[in-house]
PDB file of C-alpha atoms in Angstrom:
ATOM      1  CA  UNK Y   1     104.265  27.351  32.355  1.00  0.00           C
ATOM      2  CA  UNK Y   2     104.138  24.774  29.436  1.00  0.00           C
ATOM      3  CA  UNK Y   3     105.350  20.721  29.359  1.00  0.00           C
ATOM      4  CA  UNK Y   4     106.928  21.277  25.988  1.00  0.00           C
ATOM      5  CA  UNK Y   5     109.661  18.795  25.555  1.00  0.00           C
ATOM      6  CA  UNK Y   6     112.456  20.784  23.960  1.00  0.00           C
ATOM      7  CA  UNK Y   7     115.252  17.889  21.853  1.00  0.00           C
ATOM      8  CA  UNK Y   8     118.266  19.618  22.210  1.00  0.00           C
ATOM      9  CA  UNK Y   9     121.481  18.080  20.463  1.00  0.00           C
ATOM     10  CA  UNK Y  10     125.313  18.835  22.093  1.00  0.00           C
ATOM     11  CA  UNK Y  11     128.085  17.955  19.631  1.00  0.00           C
ATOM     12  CA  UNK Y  12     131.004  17.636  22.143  1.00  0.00           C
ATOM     13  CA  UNK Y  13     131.956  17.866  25.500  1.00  0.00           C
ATOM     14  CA  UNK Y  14     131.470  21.548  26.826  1.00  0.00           C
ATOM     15  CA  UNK Y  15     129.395  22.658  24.159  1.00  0.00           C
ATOM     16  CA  UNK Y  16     125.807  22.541  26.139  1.00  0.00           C
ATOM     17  CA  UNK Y  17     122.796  24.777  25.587  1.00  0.00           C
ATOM     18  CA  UNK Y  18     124.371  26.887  28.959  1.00  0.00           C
ATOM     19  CA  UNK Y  19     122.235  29.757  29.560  1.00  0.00           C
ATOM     20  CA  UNK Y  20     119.768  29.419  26.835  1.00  0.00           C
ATOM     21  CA  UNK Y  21     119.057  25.907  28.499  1.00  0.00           C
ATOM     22  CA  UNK Y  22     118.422  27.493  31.679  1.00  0.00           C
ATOM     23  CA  UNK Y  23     116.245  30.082  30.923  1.00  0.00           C
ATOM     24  CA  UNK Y  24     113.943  27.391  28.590  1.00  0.00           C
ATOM     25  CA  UNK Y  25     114.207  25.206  32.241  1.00  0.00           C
ATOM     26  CA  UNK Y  26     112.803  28.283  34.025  1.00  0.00           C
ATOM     27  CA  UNK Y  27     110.007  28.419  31.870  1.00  0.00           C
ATOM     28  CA  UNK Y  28     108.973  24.877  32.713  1.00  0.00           C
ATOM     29  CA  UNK Y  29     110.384  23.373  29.675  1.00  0.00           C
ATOM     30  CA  UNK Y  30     111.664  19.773  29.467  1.00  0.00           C
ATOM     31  CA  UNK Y  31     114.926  19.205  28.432  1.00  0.00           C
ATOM     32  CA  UNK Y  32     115.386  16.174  26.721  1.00  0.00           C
ATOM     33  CA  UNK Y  33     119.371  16.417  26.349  1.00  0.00           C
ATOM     34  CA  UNK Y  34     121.411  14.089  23.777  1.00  0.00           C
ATOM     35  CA  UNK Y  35     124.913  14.062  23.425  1.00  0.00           C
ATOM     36  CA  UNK Y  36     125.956  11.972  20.160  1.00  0.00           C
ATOM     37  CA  UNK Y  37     129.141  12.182  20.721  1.00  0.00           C
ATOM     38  CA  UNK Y  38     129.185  10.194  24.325  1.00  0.00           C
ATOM     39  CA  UNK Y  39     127.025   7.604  22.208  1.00  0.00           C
ATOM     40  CA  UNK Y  40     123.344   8.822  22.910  1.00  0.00           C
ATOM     41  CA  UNK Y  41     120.962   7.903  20.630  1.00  0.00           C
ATOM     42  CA  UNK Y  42     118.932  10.708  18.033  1.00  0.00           C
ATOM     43  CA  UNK Y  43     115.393   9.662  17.719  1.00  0.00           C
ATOM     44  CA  UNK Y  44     114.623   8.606  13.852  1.00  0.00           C
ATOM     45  CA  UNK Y  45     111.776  11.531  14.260  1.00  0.00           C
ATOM     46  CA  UNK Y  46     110.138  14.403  16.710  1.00  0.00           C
ATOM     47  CA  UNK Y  47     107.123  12.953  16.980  1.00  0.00           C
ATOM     48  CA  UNK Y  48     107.761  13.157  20.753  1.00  0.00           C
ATOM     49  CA  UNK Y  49     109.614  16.701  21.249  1.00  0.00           C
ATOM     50  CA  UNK Y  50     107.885  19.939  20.599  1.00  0.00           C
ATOM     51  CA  UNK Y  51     110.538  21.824  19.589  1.00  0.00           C
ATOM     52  CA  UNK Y  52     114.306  21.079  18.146  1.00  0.00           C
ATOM     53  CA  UNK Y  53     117.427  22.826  19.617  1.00  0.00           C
ATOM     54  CA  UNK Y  54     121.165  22.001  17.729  1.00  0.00           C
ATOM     55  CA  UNK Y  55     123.769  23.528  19.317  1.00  0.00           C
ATOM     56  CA  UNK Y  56     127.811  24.231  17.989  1.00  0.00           C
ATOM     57  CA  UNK Y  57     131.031  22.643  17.631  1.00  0.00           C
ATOM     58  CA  UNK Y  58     134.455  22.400  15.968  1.00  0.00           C
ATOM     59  CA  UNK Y  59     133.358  20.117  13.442  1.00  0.00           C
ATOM     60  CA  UNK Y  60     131.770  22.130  10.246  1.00  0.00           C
ATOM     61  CA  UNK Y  61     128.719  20.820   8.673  1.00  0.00           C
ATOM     62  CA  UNK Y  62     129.938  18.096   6.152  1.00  0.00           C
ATOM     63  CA  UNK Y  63     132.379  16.128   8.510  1.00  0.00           C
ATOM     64  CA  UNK Y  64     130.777  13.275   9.055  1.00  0.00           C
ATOM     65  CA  UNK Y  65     133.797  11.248   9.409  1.00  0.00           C
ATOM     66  CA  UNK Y  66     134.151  12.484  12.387  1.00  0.00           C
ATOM     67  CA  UNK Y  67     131.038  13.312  13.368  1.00  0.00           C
ATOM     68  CA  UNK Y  68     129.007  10.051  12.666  1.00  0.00           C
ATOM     69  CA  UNK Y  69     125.404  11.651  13.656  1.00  0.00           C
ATOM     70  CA  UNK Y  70     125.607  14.830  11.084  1.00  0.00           C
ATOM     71  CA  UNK Y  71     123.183  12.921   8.776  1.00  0.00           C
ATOM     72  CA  UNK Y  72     120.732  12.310  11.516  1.00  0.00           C
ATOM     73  CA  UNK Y  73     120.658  15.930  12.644  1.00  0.00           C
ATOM     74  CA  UNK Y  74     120.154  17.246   9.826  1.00  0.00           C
ATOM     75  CA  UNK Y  75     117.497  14.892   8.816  1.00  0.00           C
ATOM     76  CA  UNK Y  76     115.713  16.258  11.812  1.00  0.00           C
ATOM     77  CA  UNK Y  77     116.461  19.493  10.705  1.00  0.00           C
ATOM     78  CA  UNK Y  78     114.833  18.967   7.859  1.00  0.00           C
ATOM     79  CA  UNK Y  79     111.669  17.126   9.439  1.00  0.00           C
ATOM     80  CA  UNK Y  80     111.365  20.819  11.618  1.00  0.00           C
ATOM     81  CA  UNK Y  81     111.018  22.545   8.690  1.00  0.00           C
ATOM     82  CA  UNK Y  82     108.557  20.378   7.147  1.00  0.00           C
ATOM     83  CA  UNK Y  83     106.507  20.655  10.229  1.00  0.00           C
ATOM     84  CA  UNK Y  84     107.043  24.534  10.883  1.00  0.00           C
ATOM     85  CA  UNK Y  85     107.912  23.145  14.282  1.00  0.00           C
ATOM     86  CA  UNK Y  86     109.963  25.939  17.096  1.00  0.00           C
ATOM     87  CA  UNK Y  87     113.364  25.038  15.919  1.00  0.00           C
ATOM     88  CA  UNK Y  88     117.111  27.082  16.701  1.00  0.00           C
ATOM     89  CA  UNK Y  89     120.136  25.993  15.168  1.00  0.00           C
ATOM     90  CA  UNK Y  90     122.968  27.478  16.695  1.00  0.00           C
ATOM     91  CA  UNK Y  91     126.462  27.990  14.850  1.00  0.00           C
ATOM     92  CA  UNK Y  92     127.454  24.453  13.791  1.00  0.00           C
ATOM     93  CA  UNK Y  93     123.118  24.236  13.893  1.00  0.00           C
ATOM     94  CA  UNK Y  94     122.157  27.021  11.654  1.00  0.00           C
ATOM     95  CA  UNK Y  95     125.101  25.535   9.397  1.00  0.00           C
ATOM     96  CA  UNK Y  96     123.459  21.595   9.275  1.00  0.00           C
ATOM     97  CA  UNK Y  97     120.343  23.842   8.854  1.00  0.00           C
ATOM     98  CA  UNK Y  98     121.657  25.370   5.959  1.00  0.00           C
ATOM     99  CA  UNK Y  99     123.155  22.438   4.071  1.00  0.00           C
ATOM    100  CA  UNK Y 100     119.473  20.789   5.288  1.00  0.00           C
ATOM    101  CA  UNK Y 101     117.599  22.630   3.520  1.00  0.00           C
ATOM    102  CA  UNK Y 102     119.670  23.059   0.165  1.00  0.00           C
ATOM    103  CA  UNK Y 103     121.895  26.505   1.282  1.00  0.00           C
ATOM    104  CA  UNK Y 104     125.680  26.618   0.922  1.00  0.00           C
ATOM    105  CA  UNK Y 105     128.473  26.940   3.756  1.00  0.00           C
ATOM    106  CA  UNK Y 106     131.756  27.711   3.124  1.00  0.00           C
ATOM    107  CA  UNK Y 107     135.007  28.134   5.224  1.00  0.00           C
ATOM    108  CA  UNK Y 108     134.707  32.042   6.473  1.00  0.00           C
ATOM    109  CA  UNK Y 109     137.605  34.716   4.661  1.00  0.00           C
ATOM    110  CA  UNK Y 110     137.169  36.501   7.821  1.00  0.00           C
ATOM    111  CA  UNK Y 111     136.107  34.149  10.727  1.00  0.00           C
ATOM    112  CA  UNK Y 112     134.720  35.502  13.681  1.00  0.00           C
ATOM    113  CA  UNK Y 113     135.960  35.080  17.240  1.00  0.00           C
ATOM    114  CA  UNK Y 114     134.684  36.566  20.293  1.00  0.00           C
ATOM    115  CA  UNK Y 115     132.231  39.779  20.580  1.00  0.00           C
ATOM    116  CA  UNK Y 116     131.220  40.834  17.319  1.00  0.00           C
ATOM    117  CA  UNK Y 117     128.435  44.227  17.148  1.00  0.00           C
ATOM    118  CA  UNK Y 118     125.198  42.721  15.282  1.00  0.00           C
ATOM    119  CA  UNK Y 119     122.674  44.735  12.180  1.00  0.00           C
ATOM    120  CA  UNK Y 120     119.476  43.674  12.389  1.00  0.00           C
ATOM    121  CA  UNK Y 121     117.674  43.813   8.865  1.00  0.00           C
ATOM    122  CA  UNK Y 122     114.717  45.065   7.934  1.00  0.00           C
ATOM    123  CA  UNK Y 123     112.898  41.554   8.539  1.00  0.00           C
ATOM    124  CA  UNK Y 124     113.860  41.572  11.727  1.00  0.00           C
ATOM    125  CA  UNK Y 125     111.653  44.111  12.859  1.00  0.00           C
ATOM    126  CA  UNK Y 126     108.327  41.821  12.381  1.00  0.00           C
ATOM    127  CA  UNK Y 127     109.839  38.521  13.665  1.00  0.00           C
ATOM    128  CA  UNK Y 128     108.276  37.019  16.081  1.00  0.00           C
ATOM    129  CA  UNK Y 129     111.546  36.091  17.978  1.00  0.00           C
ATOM    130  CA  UNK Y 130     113.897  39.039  16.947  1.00  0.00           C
ATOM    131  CA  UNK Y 131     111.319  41.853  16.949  1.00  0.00           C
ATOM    132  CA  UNK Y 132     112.402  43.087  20.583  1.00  0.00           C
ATOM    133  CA  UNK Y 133     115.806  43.157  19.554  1.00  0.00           C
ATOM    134  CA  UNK Y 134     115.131  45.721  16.819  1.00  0.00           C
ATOM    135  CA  UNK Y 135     115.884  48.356  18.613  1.00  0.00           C
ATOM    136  CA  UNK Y 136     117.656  51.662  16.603  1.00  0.00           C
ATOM    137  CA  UNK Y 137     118.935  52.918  20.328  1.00  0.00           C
ATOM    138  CA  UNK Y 138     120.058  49.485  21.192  1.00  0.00           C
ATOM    139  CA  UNK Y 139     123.201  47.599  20.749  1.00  0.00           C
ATOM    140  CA  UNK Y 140     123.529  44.406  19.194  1.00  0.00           C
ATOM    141  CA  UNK Y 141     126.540  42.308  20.250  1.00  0.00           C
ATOM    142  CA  UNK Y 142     127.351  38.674  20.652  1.00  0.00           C
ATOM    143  CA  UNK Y 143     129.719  35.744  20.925  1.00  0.00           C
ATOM    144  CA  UNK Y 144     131.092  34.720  17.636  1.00  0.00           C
ATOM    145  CA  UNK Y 145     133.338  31.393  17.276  1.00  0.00           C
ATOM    146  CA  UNK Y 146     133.085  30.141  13.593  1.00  0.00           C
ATOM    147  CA  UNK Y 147     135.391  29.439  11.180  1.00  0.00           C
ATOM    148  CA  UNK Y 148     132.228  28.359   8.148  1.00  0.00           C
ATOM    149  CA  UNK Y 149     129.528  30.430   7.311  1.00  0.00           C
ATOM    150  CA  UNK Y 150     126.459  30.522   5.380  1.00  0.00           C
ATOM    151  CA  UNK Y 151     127.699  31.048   1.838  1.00  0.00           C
ATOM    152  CA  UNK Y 152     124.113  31.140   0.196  1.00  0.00           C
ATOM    153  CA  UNK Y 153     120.644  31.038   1.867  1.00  0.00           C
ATOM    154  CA  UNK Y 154     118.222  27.899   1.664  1.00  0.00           C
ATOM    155  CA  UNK Y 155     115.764  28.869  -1.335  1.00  0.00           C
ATOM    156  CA  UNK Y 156     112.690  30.737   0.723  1.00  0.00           C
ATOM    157  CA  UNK Y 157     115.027  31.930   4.290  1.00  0.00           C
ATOM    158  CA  UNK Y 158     114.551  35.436   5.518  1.00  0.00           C
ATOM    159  CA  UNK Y 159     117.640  36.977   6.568  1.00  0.00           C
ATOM    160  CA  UNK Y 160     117.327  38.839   9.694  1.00  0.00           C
ATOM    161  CA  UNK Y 161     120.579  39.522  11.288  1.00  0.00           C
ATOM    162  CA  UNK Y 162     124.478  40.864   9.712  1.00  0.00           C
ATOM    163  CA  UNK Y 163     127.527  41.918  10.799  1.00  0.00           C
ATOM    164  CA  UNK Y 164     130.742  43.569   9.286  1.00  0.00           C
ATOM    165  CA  UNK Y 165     132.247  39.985   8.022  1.00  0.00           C
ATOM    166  CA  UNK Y 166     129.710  37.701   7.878  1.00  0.00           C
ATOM    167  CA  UNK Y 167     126.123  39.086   5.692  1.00  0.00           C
ATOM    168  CA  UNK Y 168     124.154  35.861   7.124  1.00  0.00           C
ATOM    169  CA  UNK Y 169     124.404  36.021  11.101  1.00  0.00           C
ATOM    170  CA  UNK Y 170     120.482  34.936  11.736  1.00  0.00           C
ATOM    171  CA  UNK Y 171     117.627  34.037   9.345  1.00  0.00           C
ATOM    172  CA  UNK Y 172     114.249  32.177   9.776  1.00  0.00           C
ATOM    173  CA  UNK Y 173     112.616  29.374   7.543  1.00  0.00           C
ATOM    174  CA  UNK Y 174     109.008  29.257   7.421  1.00  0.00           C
ATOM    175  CA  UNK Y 175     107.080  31.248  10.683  1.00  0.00           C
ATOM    176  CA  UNK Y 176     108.887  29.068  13.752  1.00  0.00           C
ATOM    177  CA  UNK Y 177     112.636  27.873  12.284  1.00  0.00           C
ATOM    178  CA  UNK Y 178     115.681  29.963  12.817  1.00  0.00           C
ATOM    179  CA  UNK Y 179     119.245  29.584  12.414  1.00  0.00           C
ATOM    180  CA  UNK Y 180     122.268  31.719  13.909  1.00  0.00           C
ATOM    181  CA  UNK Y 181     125.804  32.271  13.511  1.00  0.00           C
ATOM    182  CA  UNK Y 182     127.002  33.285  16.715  1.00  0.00           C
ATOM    183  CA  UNK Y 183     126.513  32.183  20.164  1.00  0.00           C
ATOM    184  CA  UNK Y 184     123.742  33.294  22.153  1.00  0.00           C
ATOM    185  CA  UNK Y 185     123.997  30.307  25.184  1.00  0.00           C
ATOM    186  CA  UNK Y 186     127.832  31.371  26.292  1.00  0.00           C
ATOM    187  CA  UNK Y 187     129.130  33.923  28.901  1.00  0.00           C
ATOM    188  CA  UNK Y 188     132.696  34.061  29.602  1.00  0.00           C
ATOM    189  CA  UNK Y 189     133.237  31.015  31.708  1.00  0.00           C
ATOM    190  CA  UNK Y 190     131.909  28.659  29.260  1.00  0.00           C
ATOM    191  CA  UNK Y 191     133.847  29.608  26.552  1.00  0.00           C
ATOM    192  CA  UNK Y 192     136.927  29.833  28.568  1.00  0.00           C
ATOM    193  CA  UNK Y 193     138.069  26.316  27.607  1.00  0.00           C
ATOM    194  CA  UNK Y 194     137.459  26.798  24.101  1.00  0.00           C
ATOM    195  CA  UNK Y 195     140.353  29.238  23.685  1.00  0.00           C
ATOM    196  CA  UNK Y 196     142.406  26.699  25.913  1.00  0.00           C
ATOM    197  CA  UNK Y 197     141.432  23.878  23.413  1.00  0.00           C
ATOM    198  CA  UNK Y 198     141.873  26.665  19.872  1.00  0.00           C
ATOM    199  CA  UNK Y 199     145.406  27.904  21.087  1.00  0.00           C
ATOM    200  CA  UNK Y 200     146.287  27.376  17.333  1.00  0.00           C
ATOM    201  CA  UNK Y 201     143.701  29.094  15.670  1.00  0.00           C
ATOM    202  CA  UNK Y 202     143.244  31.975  17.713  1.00  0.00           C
ATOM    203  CA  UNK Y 203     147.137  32.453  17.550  1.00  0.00           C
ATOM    204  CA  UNK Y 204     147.069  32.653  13.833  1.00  0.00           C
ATOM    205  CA  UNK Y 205     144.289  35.445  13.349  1.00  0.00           C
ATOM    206  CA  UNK Y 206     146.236  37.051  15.776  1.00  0.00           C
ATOM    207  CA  UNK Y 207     144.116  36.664  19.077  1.00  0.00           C
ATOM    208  CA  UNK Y 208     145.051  36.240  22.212  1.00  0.00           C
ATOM    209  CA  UNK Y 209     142.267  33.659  23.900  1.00  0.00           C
ATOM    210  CA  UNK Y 210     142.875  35.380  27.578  1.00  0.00           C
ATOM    211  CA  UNK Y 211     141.889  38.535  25.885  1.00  0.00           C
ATOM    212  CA  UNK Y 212     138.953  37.389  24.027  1.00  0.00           C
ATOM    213  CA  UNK Y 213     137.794  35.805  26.792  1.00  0.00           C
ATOM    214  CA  UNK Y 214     138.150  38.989  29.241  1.00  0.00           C
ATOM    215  CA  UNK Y 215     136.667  40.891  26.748  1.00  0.00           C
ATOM    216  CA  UNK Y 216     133.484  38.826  26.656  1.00  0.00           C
ATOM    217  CA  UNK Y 217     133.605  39.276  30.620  1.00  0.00           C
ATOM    218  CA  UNK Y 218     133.057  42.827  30.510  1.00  0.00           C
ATOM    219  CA  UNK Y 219     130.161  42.347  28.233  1.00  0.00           C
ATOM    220  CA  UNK Y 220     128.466  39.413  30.744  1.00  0.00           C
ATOM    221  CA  UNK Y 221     125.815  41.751  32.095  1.00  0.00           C
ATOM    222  CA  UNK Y 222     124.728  42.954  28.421  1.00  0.00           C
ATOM    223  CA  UNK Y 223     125.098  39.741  26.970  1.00  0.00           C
ATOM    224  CA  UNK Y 224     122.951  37.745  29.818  1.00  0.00           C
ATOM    225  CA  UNK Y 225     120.421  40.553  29.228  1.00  0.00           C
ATOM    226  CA  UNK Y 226     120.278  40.110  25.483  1.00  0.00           C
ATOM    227  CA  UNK Y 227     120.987  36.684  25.118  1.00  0.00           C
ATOM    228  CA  UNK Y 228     118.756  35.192  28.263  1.00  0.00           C
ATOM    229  CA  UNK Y 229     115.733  37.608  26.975  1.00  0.00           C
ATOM    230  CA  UNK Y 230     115.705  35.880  23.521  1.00  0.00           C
ATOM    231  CA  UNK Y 231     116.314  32.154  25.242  1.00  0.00           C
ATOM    232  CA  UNK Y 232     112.547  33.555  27.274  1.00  0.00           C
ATOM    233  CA  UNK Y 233     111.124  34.481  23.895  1.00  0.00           C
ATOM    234  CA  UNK Y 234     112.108  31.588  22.193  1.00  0.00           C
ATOM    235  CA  UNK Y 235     111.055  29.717  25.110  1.00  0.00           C
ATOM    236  CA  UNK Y 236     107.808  31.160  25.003  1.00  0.00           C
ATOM    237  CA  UNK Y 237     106.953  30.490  21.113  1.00  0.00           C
ATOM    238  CA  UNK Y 238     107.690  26.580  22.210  1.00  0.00           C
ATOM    239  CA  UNK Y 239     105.415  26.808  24.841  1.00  0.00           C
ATOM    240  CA  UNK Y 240     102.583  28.460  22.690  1.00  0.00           C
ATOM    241  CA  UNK Y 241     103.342  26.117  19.932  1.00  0.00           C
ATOM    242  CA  UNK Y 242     102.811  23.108  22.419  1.00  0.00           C
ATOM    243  CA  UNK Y 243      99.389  24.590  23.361  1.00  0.00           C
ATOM    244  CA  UNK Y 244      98.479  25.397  20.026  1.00  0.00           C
ATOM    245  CA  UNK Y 245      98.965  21.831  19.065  1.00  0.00           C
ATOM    246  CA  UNK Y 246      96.857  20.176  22.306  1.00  0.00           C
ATOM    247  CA  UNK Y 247      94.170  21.929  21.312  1.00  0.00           C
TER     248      UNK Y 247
END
């Protein structure tokens, strides 16, 4: 369907773009995969990718201690917007977007862990990426696994997405750059090891990781349905994009 070359940047080990990466491969999309934290190298610029994926992680936005590349992605991040080129920042991504582009993040009151019922806004009815999702008769729901959140909006973002706890779950810079809170890539299995590895955490908002994770099981058909139609859609305003630009 296209050769858009898709940059997609994993934070840590079992983190990857998991569905959402395989329904942009079944669209004939290129992966170009870096993993920072194994040592890969972040190109300086995009000047060879059409389109900028940043996935999650435990880290939040301003460790770079321990998270050497943060600078670089978000420098990327910020290169996207300039260029209004097909960008999704997911969780720990929408949150580099956010501090990118001159929002706030803060450490969540109420974080969010496992499925969580989405509100799509107003906007959200006329994106080009959440438009189909805008259903009244439809339910929104999601994988959520963030402690941070979006505190206050870059100057010029649309929000397009809430939930009960947390007001900025999805908004878009520009026409082709969007950020989200929760998870759209994960179904149960990969997130199984995440409740292994956040024992702690999950224990002391009073979550049991088995359950979260069987709950999220019992939602896999709705949320590969959901979540695998958007990865398509954004898939398809990369490819577009790409052909746009060849012309």
């Amino acid at each position: 369907m296209s050769g858009a070359r898709v940059l997609v940047v994993e934070h840590e080990d079992g983190t990857g773009p998991a569905q959402v990466g395989e329904r942009l491969a079944g669209l004939g999309l290129a992966i170009d995969l870096r993993r920072p934290w194994a040592g890969d190298a972040l190109p300086r610029t995009l000047d060879s990718h059409d389109a900028l994926l940043v996935l999650g992680g435990s880290m939040g936005p301003y460790d770079e201690e321990q998270a050497t590349w943060l600078p670089a992605v978000r420098e990327l991040l910020r290169q996207a917007v300039d260029r209004d080129l097909p960008t999704l920042g997911i969780c720990l991504g929408m949150e580099l977007l956010t501090v990118a582009c001159g929002g706030e993040v803060r450490h969540a009151a109420r974080p969010e862990v496992g499925l969580c019922d989405l509100t799509p806004l107003q906007e959200a009815a006329e994106d080009r990426l959440f438009g189909f999702l805008a259903n009244p008769g439809m339910r929104l729901c999601a994988v959520q696994w963030h402690w941070e959140e979006t505190g206050t909006l870059p100057e010029g973002a649309v929000p397009l997405l809430a939930s009960e706890r947390c007001a900025h779950q999805a908004y878009r810079i520009g026409t082709a750059v969007w950020g989200v809170q929760f998870h759209p890539e994960v179904l149960a299995d990969d997130i199984s090891t995440w409740g292994t590895s956040d024992v702690g955490p999950l224990h002391a908002l009073g979550l049991d990781p088995a359950v979260v994770v069987a709950e999220v099981a019992q939602e896999e058909t709705r949320l590969r349905t959901l979540w695998g139609g958007f990865a398509e859609q954004w898939g398809r305003i990369v490819a577009d994009h790409h052909t746009a630009a060849r012309r």
